Short mmCIF file of C-alpha atoms in Angstrom, two decimals:
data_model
loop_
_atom_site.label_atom_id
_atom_site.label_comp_id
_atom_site.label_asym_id
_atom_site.label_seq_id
_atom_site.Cartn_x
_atom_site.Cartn_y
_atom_site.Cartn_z
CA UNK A 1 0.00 0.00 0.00
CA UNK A 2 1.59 3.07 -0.82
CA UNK A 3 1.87 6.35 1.50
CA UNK A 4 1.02 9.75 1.36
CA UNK A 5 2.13 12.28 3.39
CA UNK A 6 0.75 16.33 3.31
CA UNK A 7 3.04 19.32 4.14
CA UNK A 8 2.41 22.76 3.48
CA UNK A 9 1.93 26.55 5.43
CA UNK A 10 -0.81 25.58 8.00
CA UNK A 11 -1.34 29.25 8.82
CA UNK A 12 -2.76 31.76 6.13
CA UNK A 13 -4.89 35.19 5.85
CA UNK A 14 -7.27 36.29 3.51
CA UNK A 15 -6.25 36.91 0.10
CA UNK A 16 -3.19 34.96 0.58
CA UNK A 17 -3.04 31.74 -1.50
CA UNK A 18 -2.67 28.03 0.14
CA UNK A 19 0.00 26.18 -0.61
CA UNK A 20 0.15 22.61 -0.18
CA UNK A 21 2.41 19.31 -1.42
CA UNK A 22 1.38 15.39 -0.99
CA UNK A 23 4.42 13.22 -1.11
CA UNK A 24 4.04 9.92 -2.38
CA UNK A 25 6.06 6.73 -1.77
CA UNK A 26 5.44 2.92 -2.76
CA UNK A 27 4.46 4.05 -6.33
CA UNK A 28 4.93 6.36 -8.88
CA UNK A 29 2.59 9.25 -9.69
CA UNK A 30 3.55 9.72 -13.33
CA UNK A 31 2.56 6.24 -14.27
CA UNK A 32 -0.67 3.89 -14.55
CA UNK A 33 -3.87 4.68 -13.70
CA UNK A 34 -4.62 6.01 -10.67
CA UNK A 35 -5.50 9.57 -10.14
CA UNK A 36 -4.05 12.04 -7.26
CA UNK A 37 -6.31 13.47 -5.27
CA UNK A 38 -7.32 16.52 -2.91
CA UNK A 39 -10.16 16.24 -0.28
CA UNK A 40 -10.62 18.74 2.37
CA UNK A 41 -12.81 18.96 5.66
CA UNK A 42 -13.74 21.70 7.64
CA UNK A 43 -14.00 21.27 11.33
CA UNK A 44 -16.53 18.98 12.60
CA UNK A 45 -18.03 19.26 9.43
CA UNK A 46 -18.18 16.68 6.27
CA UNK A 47 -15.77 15.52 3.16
CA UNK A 48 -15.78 17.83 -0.09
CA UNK A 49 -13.62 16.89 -3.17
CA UNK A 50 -11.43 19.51 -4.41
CA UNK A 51 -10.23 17.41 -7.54
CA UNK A 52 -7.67 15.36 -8.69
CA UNK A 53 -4.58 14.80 -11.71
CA UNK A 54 -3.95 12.12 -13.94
CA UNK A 55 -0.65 10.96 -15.02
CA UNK A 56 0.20 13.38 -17.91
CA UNK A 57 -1.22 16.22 -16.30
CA UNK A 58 -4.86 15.77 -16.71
CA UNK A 59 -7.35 17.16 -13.97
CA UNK A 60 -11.00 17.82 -12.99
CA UNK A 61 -12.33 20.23 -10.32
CA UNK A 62 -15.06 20.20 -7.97
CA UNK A 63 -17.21 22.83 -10.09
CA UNK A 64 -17.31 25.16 -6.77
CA UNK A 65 -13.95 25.30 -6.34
CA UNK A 66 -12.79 25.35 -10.32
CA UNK A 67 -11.52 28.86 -10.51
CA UNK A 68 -9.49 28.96 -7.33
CA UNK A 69 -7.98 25.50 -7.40
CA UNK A 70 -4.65 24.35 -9.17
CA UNK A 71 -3.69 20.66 -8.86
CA UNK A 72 -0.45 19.74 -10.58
CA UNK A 73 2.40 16.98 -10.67
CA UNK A 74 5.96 16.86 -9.84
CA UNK A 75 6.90 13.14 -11.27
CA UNK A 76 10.64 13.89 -10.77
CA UNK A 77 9.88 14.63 -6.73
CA UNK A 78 6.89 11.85 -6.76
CA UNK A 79 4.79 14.09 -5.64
CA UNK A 80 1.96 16.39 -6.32
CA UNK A 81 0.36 19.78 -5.15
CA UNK A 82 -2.82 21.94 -4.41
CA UNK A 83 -2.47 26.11 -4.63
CA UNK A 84 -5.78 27.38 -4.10
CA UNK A 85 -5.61 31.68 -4.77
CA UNK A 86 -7.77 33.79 -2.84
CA UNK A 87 -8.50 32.20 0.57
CA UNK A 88 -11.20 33.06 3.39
CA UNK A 89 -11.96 31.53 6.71
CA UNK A 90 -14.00 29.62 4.90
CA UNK A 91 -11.22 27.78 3.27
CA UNK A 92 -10.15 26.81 6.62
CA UNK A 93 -9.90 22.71 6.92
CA UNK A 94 -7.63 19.82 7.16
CA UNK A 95 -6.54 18.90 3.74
CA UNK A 96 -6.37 15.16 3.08
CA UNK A 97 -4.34 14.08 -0.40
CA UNK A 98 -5.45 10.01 -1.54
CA UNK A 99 -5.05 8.02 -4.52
CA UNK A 100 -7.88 7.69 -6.60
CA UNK A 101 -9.04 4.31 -9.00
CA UNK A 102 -11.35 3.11 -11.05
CA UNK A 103 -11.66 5.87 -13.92
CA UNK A 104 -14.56 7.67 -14.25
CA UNK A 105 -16.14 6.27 -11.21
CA UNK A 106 -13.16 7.18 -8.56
CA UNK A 107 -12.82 5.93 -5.21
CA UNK A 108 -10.27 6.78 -2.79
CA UNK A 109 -7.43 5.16 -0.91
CA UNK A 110 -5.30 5.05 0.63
CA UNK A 111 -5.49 8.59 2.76
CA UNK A 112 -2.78 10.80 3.64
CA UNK A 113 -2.89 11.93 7.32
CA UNK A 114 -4.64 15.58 6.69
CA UNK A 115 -2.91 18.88 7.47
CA UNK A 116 -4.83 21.56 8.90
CA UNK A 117 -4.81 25.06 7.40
CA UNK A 118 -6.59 28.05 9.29
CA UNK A 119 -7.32 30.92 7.50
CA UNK A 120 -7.42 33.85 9.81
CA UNK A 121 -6.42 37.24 10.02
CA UNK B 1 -25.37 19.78 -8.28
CA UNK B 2 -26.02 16.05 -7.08
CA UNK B 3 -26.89 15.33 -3.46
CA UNK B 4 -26.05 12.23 -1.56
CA UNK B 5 -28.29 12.06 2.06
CA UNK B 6 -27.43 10.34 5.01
CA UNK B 7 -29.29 9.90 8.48
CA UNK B 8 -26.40 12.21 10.85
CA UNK B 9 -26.60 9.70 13.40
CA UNK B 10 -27.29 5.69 13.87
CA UNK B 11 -27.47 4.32 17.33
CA UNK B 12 -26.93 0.30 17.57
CA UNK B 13 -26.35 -2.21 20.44
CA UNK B 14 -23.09 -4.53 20.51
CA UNK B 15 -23.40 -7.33 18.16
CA UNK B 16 -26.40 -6.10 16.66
CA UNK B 17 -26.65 -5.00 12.73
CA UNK B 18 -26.04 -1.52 11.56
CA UNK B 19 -27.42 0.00 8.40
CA UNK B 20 -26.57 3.61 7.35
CA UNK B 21 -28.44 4.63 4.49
CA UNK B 22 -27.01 6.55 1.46
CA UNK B 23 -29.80 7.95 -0.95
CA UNK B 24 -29.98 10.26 -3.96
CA UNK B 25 -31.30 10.68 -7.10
CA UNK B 26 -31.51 7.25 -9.64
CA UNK B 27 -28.12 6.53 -7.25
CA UNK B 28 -28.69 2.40 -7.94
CA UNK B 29 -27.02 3.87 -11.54
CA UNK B 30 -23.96 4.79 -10.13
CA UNK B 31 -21.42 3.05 -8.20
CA UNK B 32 -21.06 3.84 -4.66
CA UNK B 33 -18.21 4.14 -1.88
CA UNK B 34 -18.38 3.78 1.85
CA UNK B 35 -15.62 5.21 4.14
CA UNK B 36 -15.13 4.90 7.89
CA UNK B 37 -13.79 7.64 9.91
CA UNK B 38 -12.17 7.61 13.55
CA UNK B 39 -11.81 10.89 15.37
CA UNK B 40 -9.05 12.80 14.65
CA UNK B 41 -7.76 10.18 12.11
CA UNK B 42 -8.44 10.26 8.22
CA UNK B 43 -10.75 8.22 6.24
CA UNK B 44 -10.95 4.83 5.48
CA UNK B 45 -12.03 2.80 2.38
CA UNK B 46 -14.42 -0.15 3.48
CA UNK B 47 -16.36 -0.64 0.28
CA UNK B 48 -16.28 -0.12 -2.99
CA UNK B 49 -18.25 -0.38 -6.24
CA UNK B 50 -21.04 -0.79 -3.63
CA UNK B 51 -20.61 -4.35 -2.63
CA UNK B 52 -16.85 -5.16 -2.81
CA UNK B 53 -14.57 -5.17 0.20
CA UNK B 54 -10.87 -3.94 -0.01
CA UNK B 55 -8.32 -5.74 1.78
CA UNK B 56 -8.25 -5.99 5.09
CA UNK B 57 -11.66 -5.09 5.45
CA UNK B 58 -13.64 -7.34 8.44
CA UNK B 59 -16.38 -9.27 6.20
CA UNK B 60 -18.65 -7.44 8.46
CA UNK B 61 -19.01 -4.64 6.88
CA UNK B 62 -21.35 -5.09 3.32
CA UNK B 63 -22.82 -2.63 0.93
CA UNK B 64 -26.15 -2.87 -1.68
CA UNK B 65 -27.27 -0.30 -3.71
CA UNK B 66 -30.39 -0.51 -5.78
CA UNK B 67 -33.13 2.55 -6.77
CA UNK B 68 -32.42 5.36 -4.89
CA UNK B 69 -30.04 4.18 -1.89
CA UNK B 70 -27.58 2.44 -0.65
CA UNK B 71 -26.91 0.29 1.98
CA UNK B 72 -24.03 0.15 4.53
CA UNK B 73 -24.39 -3.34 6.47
CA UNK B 74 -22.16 -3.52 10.06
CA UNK B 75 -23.23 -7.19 11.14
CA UNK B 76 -22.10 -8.15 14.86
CA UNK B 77 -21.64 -4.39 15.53
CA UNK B 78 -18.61 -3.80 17.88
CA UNK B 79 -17.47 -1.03 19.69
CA UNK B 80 -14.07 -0.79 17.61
CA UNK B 81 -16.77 0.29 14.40
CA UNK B 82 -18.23 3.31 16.25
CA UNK B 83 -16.96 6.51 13.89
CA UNK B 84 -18.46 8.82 11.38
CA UNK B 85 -19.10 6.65 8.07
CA UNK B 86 -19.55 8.80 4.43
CA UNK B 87 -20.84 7.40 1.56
CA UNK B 88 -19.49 8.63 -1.85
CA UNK B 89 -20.73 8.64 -5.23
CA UNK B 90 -19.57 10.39 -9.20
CA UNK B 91 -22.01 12.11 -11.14
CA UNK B 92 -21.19 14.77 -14.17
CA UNK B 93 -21.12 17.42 -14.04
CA UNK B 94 -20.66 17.29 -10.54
CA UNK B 95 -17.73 15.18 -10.24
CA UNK B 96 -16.79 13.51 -6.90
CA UNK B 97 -19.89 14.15 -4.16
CA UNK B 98 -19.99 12.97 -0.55
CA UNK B 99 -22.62 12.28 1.47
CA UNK B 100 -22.87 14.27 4.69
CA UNK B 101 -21.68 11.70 6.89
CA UNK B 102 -23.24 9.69 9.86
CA UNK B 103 -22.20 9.15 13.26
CA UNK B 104 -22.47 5.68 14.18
CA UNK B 105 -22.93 4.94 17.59
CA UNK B 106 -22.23 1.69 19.51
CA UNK B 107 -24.11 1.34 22.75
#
């Protein structure tokens, strides 16, 4: 089972953008096909997809979050990343990465361990 | 945008049988995913493609999805499987959707 592991600035204020990197060991990003993932979750609150990469650079976006949200890979690092521009205290969450199969249809696993990032000012 | 509902909470006894309902619209269509979640730990796989079981998974846990919702099974409920469980499902142009998550308690 391969692991995933977030890092990133936990501490941000408005405006700023977020930040945030999901290394990857056991298998490599830039081949097969699984897609990498972002998944966020507000405190004490549910799971919301942010969206995920393909191998070769592909991605799709939760529609809500399209115009603020970047995912991209780093295959030489094994590793990929999340900038979302523009943040509020509502942005405020931990921030799991996962590996995603089955295309079209995508379930998710493993999980990294989350990182929390507060938005305040 | 495409909804997924679940009940927020679920109250069973020890070695009883939990079901946590998943529904939404024409959902039996789709496939759907069931994870577990532990406080202050992240989420778990337990089924996928509603009715198959990853590795590792106790055979306790089932899924069934068929019309409108689906089914998360828990036979022999034990205290170890009290957490939040989310049920997950794909629809375009929606993309990935979660339910809203229910707390199962074991008491």
């Amino acid at each position: 089972q391969p692991q995933l592991q977030e890092s990133g600035s936990g501490l941000l204020k408005p405006s700023q953008t977020m930040s945030l990197t999901c290394a990857v060991s056991g298998v490599s990003v830039g081949s097969g096909t699984y897609s990498w993932s972002w998944i966020r979750q507000p405190p004490g609150k549910g799971l919301q997809w942010i969206g995920y990469v393909f191998p070769g650079g592909v991605t799709y976006y939760n529609p809500s979050l399209k115009s603020r949200a970047t995912i991209s890979l780093d295959t030489s690092e094994n590793r990929f990343s999340l900038e979302l521009t523009s943040v509020t205290a509502a942005d405020t969450a931990v921030y799991f990465c996962a590996r995603g199969d089955g295309l079209g249809e995508t379930w998710f696993d493993p999980w990294g361990h989350g990182i929390l990032v507060t938005v305040s000012s | 945008s495409y909804d997924l509902t679940q009940p927020p909470s679920v109250s069973v006894s020890p070695g009883q049988t939990a079901s946590i309902t998943c529904s939404g619209d024409k959902l039996g269509d789709k496939y759907t995913f069931w994870y577990q979640q532990k406080p202050g730990q992240s989420p778990v796989l337990v089924v996928y493609r509603d009715t198959k079981r990853p590795s590792g998974i106790s055979e306790r846990f089932s899924g069934s999805n068929s019309g409108n919702t689906a089914t998360l099974t828990i036979t022999g409920t034990q205290t170890m499987d009290e957490a939040d469980y989310y049920c997950q499902a794909w629809d375009s142009p929606s993309g990935v959707v979660f339910g809203g998550g229910t707390r199962l308690t074991v008491l």
